[in-house]
XYZ file of C-alpha atoms in Angstrom:
336
model
C -15.153 17.840 -22.359
C -11.443 17.027 -23.845
C -14.086 14.080 -26.279
C -15.700 17.562 -26.715
C -13.470 20.105 -27.373
C -11.331 17.468 -30.181
C -14.128 16.130 -31.889
C -15.247 20.297 -33.248
C -11.416 20.354 -33.741
C -12.608 17.685 -36.714
C -15.787 18.914 -38.027
C -14.034 22.290 -38.048
C -10.893 21.616 -39.836
C -12.921 19.068 -42.686
C -15.227 21.813 -42.827
C -12.305 24.217 -44.215
C -10.997 21.072 -46.328
C -14.554 21.391 -48.027
C -14.518 24.969 -49.075
C -10.955 24.765 -50.711
C -12.141 21.511 -52.700
C -15.215 23.099 -53.189
C -13.646 26.393 -54.209
C -10.233 24.850 -56.332
C -12.943 22.111 -57.526
C -15.620 24.577 -59.135
C -12.847 27.138 -61.019
C -11.601 24.248 -62.222
C -14.401 22.973 -63.913
C -16.455 25.444 -64.578
C -14.316 27.764 -65.749
C -12.112 26.044 -67.689
C -9.082 26.941 -65.016
C -5.590 26.192 -64.166
C -5.192 23.630 -61.118
C -2.746 26.538 -59.845
C -5.263 29.205 -60.970
C -8.020 27.364 -59.470
C -6.140 27.006 -55.788
C -5.190 30.672 -56.360
C -9.021 32.190 -57.008
C -9.761 30.049 -54.382
C -6.943 31.750 -52.047
C -7.899 35.368 -53.265
C -11.769 34.697 -52.679
C -12.202 33.164 -48.994
C -9.786 35.584 -48.148
C -10.964 38.268 -49.251
C -8.162 39.857 -50.116
C -9.489 42.147 -53.401
C -7.158 41.132 -56.390
C -8.713 40.447 -59.252
C -10.050 37.735 -61.477
C -8.100 35.365 -63.411
C -10.148 36.123 -66.238
C -14.092 37.932 -66.510
C -16.694 36.168 -64.934
C -20.235 35.842 -66.382
C -23.192 36.175 -64.824
C -23.065 32.423 -63.216
C -19.671 33.354 -62.250
C -20.354 36.377 -60.470
C -23.164 33.916 -57.887
C -20.897 30.872 -57.290
C -18.278 33.360 -56.565
C -20.660 35.159 -54.767
C -22.706 32.077 -52.585
C -18.285 30.830 -52.056
C -17.258 34.488 -50.273
C -20.212 34.276 -47.977
C -20.037 30.542 -46.653
C -16.968 30.645 -46.604
C -16.382 33.179 -44.534
C -19.096 31.968 -41.685
C -16.570 28.427 -42.293
C -13.606 30.103 -41.738
C -14.947 31.968 -38.644
C -16.459 28.925 -37.228
C -13.254 27.057 -37.956
C -11.259 29.690 -36.121
C -13.130 30.370 -33.251
C -13.228 26.518 -32.517
C -9.472 26.623 -33.162
C -9.021 29.485 -30.270
C -11.674 28.302 -27.909
C -9.675 24.672 -28.290
C -6.294 26.171 -27.586
C -7.539 28.767 -24.710
C -9.391 25.886 -22.604
C -6.833 23.770 -23.016
C -4.629 25.595 -21.826
C -7.138 26.833 -19.176
C -7.610 23.310 -17.779
C -4.199 22.014 -17.584
C -3.444 25.170 -15.952
C -6.277 25.517 -13.485
C -5.585 21.024 -12.835
C -1.658 22.043 -11.629
C -2.828 24.953 -9.684
C -5.335 22.417 -8.585
C -3.345 19.812 -8.040
C 0.146 22.747 -6.146
C -2.819 23.360 -3.353
C -3.582 19.952 -2.401
C 0.343 19.145 -2.640
C 1.181 22.145 -0.639
C -1.754 21.053 1.705
C -0.051 17.281 2.488
C 1.760 16.662 5.819
C 3.131 12.909 6.507
C 2.550 12.239 2.895
C 4.841 9.729 0.854
C 6.550 10.665 -2.315
C 7.725 8.909 -5.069
C 9.535 8.985 -7.235
C 9.834 7.196 -10.624
C 6.417 6.875 -12.328
C 7.378 3.291 -14.176
C 6.329 -0.402 -13.287
C 7.686 -0.061 -9.714
C 6.518 2.743 -9.171
C 3.955 2.639 -10.618
C 3.021 -1.094 -7.689
C 3.820 1.969 -4.851
C 1.078 4.073 -6.129
C -1.881 0.970 -6.517
C -0.489 0.027 -2.883
C -0.583 3.712 -1.409
C -4.215 4.092 -3.073
C -4.773 1.163 -1.264
C -4.065 2.292 1.540
C -5.545 5.117 1.296
C -2.688 7.443 1.922
C -1.660 10.692 0.451
C 1.188 10.669 -1.910
C 3.200 13.084 -4.826
C 4.941 11.160 -7.786
C 7.364 12.530 -9.601
C 8.843 11.577 -12.899
C 10.733 14.098 -15.592
C 9.107 12.114 -19.161
C 5.337 13.887 -18.892
C 3.826 10.729 -21.275
C 3.789 8.941 -17.612
C 1.153 10.853 -17.025
C -1.184 11.350 -19.453
C -2.820 8.306 -19.267
C -3.838 8.958 -15.606
C -5.989 12.614 -16.365
C -9.231 11.250 -15.248
C -7.493 9.383 -11.682
C -6.565 11.399 -8.867
C -3.460 11.521 -8.387
C -1.162 13.993 -7.385
C 2.165 14.125 -9.000
C 4.842 16.554 -10.473
C 6.881 16.599 -13.769
C 10.646 17.306 -13.147
C 14.046 15.698 -12.447
C 13.677 14.513 -8.736
C 17.647 14.937 -8.102
C 16.950 18.768 -8.672
C 16.570 19.873 -4.301
C 13.372 22.542 -5.762
C 11.908 19.216 -7.045
C 11.746 18.045 -3.996
C 10.860 20.828 -2.169
C 7.639 21.368 -4.590
C 7.009 18.194 -3.447
C 6.705 18.752 0.291
C 9.955 17.305 1.638
C 9.914 18.753 4.801
C 5.916 18.069 6.038
C 6.636 14.383 4.304
C 7.269 11.699 6.504
C 8.506 9.241 3.822
C 10.396 8.574 0.336
C 10.410 5.873 -2.383
C 13.046 5.808 -4.986
C 11.970 3.764 -7.249
C 13.828 5.559 -10.561
C 15.458 2.403 -13.459
C 18.429 3.650 -12.646
C 21.051 2.786 -9.067
C 23.321 5.813 -9.703
C 19.809 8.542 -9.682
C 18.452 6.853 -6.857
C 21.896 6.865 -4.870
C 21.775 11.058 -5.817
C 18.082 11.280 -4.653
C 18.962 9.742 -1.836
C 21.780 11.853 -0.375
C 19.927 15.059 -1.164
C 16.485 13.660 0.730
C 18.969 12.690 3.420
C 20.109 15.757 3.408
C 16.943 17.838 2.579
C 15.060 15.540 6.472
C 17.635 14.111 8.314
C 13.851 12.441 10.312
C 12.853 11.488 6.610
C 12.220 7.737 6.143
C 13.896 6.410 3.051
C 13.320 3.044 1.030
C 15.565 3.145 -2.302
C 15.256 0.588 -5.194
C 18.811 -1.285 -6.291
C 19.061 -3.413 -9.343
C 23.262 -4.182 -8.591
C 24.673 -5.996 -6.008
C 27.039 -3.076 -4.826
C 24.457 -0.397 -4.723
C 22.159 -1.862 -1.844
C 25.434 -1.182 0.692
C 26.205 2.248 -1.792
C 22.700 3.296 -0.797
C 22.437 2.260 2.529
C 25.829 4.757 4.126
C 23.662 7.532 1.862
C 20.868 7.641 4.458
C 18.832 4.981 2.629
C 16.270 2.954 5.724
C 15.619 0.228 3.269
C 16.519 -1.292 0.129
C 14.851 -3.282 -1.895
C 16.844 -5.620 -4.656
C 12.812 -6.037 -7.553
C 14.870 -9.202 -9.075
C 16.311 -10.737 -5.822
C 12.580 -10.621 -4.218
C 11.837 -12.008 -7.640
C 14.081 -14.877 -7.466
C 13.253 -15.870 -4.089
C 9.410 -15.531 -4.520
C 9.418 -18.069 -7.141
C 11.409 -20.660 -5.360
C 8.963 -20.261 -2.825
C 6.166 -21.427 -5.002
C 7.958 -24.392 -5.451
C 9.140 -25.037 -2.051
C 6.217 -24.054 -0.030
C 3.304 -22.918 -3.190
C 0.592 -22.774 -0.256
C 1.635 -20.288 2.271
C 3.132 -18.073 -0.324
C -0.290 -18.237 -2.036
C -1.782 -17.409 2.173
C 0.884 -14.294 2.587
C 0.222 -13.014 -1.307
C -3.544 -12.432 -0.370
C -2.720 -11.344 3.293
C -2.254 -7.346 1.866
C -4.678 -7.457 -0.522
C -7.638 -9.152 -1.368
C -11.269 -9.852 -1.383
C -13.492 -8.867 -3.714
C -13.299 -5.568 -3.741
C -9.436 -5.423 -3.049
C -10.148 -4.810 0.483
C -7.385 -4.944 3.141
C -6.122 -8.329 5.855
C -3.694 -6.562 7.423
C -3.279 -3.104 9.622
C -1.124 -1.711 11.389
C -1.882 0.080 14.634
C 0.380 1.950 16.587
C 0.490 3.159 20.514
C -0.595 5.919 20.734
C -3.480 4.863 19.096
C -4.558 1.211 21.532
C -3.533 3.123 24.665
C -4.898 6.697 23.679
C -4.036 7.728 27.173
C -0.710 7.430 27.515
C -0.241 4.451 30.066
C 1.097 0.665 29.277
C -0.836 -1.694 29.269
C 0.019 -5.462 28.338
C -2.186 -7.159 24.470
C -4.386 -8.489 27.177
C -5.470 -5.929 29.220
C -6.359 -3.929 25.648
C -8.583 -6.869 24.491
C -8.246 -6.181 20.979
C -9.277 -9.638 20.100
C -12.776 -8.668 21.710
C -12.928 -5.586 20.462
C -12.595 -5.473 16.692
C -11.761 -9.602 16.416
C -8.620 -9.150 14.801
C -5.859 -11.069 15.781
C -2.248 -9.794 17.078
C 0.930 -11.027 14.675
C 3.649 -8.986 15.491
C 5.054 -5.907 17.618
C 7.652 -3.996 17.092
C 8.966 -2.602 20.333
C 10.237 1.653 19.992
C 13.924 0.433 19.036
C 12.990 -1.840 16.081
C 12.962 -5.086 17.168
C 9.893 -7.823 16.338
C 8.231 -10.186 18.645
C 6.563 -12.710 16.015
C 2.870 -13.935 17.431
C 3.409 -11.798 21.066
C 2.451 -13.091 24.675
C -0.931 -11.823 25.853
C 0.844 -10.390 28.931
C 3.551 -8.594 26.708
C 3.337 -4.685 28.026
C 2.961 -2.444 25.139
C 6.105 0.405 25.047
C 5.032 3.570 24.416
C 6.353 4.451 20.480
C 5.732 1.222 19.803
C 3.277 -0.341 16.775
C 1.231 -3.977 17.060
C 0.487 -5.869 13.327
C -2.566 -7.243 13.059
C -4.698 -9.358 10.282
C -8.305 -9.962 9.872
C -11.103 -10.375 7.521
C -11.373 -7.288 5.484
C -15.241 -6.476 7.607
C -12.732 -6.801 10.849
C -9.938 -3.999 9.638
C -12.480 -1.214 8.643
C -13.735 -2.701 12.441
C -10.638 -2.100 14.028
C -9.901 0.656 11.502
C -13.369 2.557 13.206
C -12.820 2.171 16.061
C -8.960 3.312 16.623
C -9.016 6.192 13.277
C -6.797 4.120 12.147
């Protein structure tokens, strides 16, 4: 639709320019007007103002002027209507898109808010899309969203440091907030504001400076990620244990269609009846083909490669690994 409007606009503008060129050239060379007089005659003829001619015309001049007036009226009418239609439709399409987006955002619960759509923000959004999570992006630079008009992304143009913007993104209903702005001061301010707006919100923030880590933690961030430190450690690991690192890199998202290989399941899904069971009693491996590689207790303690005799506690979580088709079977079986 947008390309169609743009092509019509170009066509209309081209016709209007052609009319002016035809009029100026016609009056200049057919009737030996000066360039200024030719332009003047073209303008008053097309606009049908009704001023007198610069000099009297013969029969041929009147015929040319009459044809020029009629064609100019039609072309200018077409051009103005096309431009007006484009402006109105552009505004209407923009309003419709924003209203539709706002309705979707208002319907979200337990969604993720991503503050900042730079490099880190885009990577976070891509991962959330892979896991089919609902999310809202906040960025004060409208230009970063121009290339995603065809995508089904929900975003808000605004300053995430303002409480009103966070509330518009549904922070009271959100489960997680990701602060991915380039400046640590902005991330710190957002963390402070978000923690005040919702005490139970999980907050993950980016940091670039070493001294920002503790400040963000004190402000209320649950996790603070330093991309530069992770990048350096990752590169060193590729030297020391390259095969292991490449294997781990392909655990989360891999395969021909970027299928998921790792998933987590809460206790409420594994033991839907609320009765605590051992890992052996759940028989997840036989039901889905997936293997349990980790267990997170209600207190936050992690157990790697738990024993089959480990009893699952309420509010705990299991971390599973499997091939894409096994993960899909797991998600369907437990409605994850």
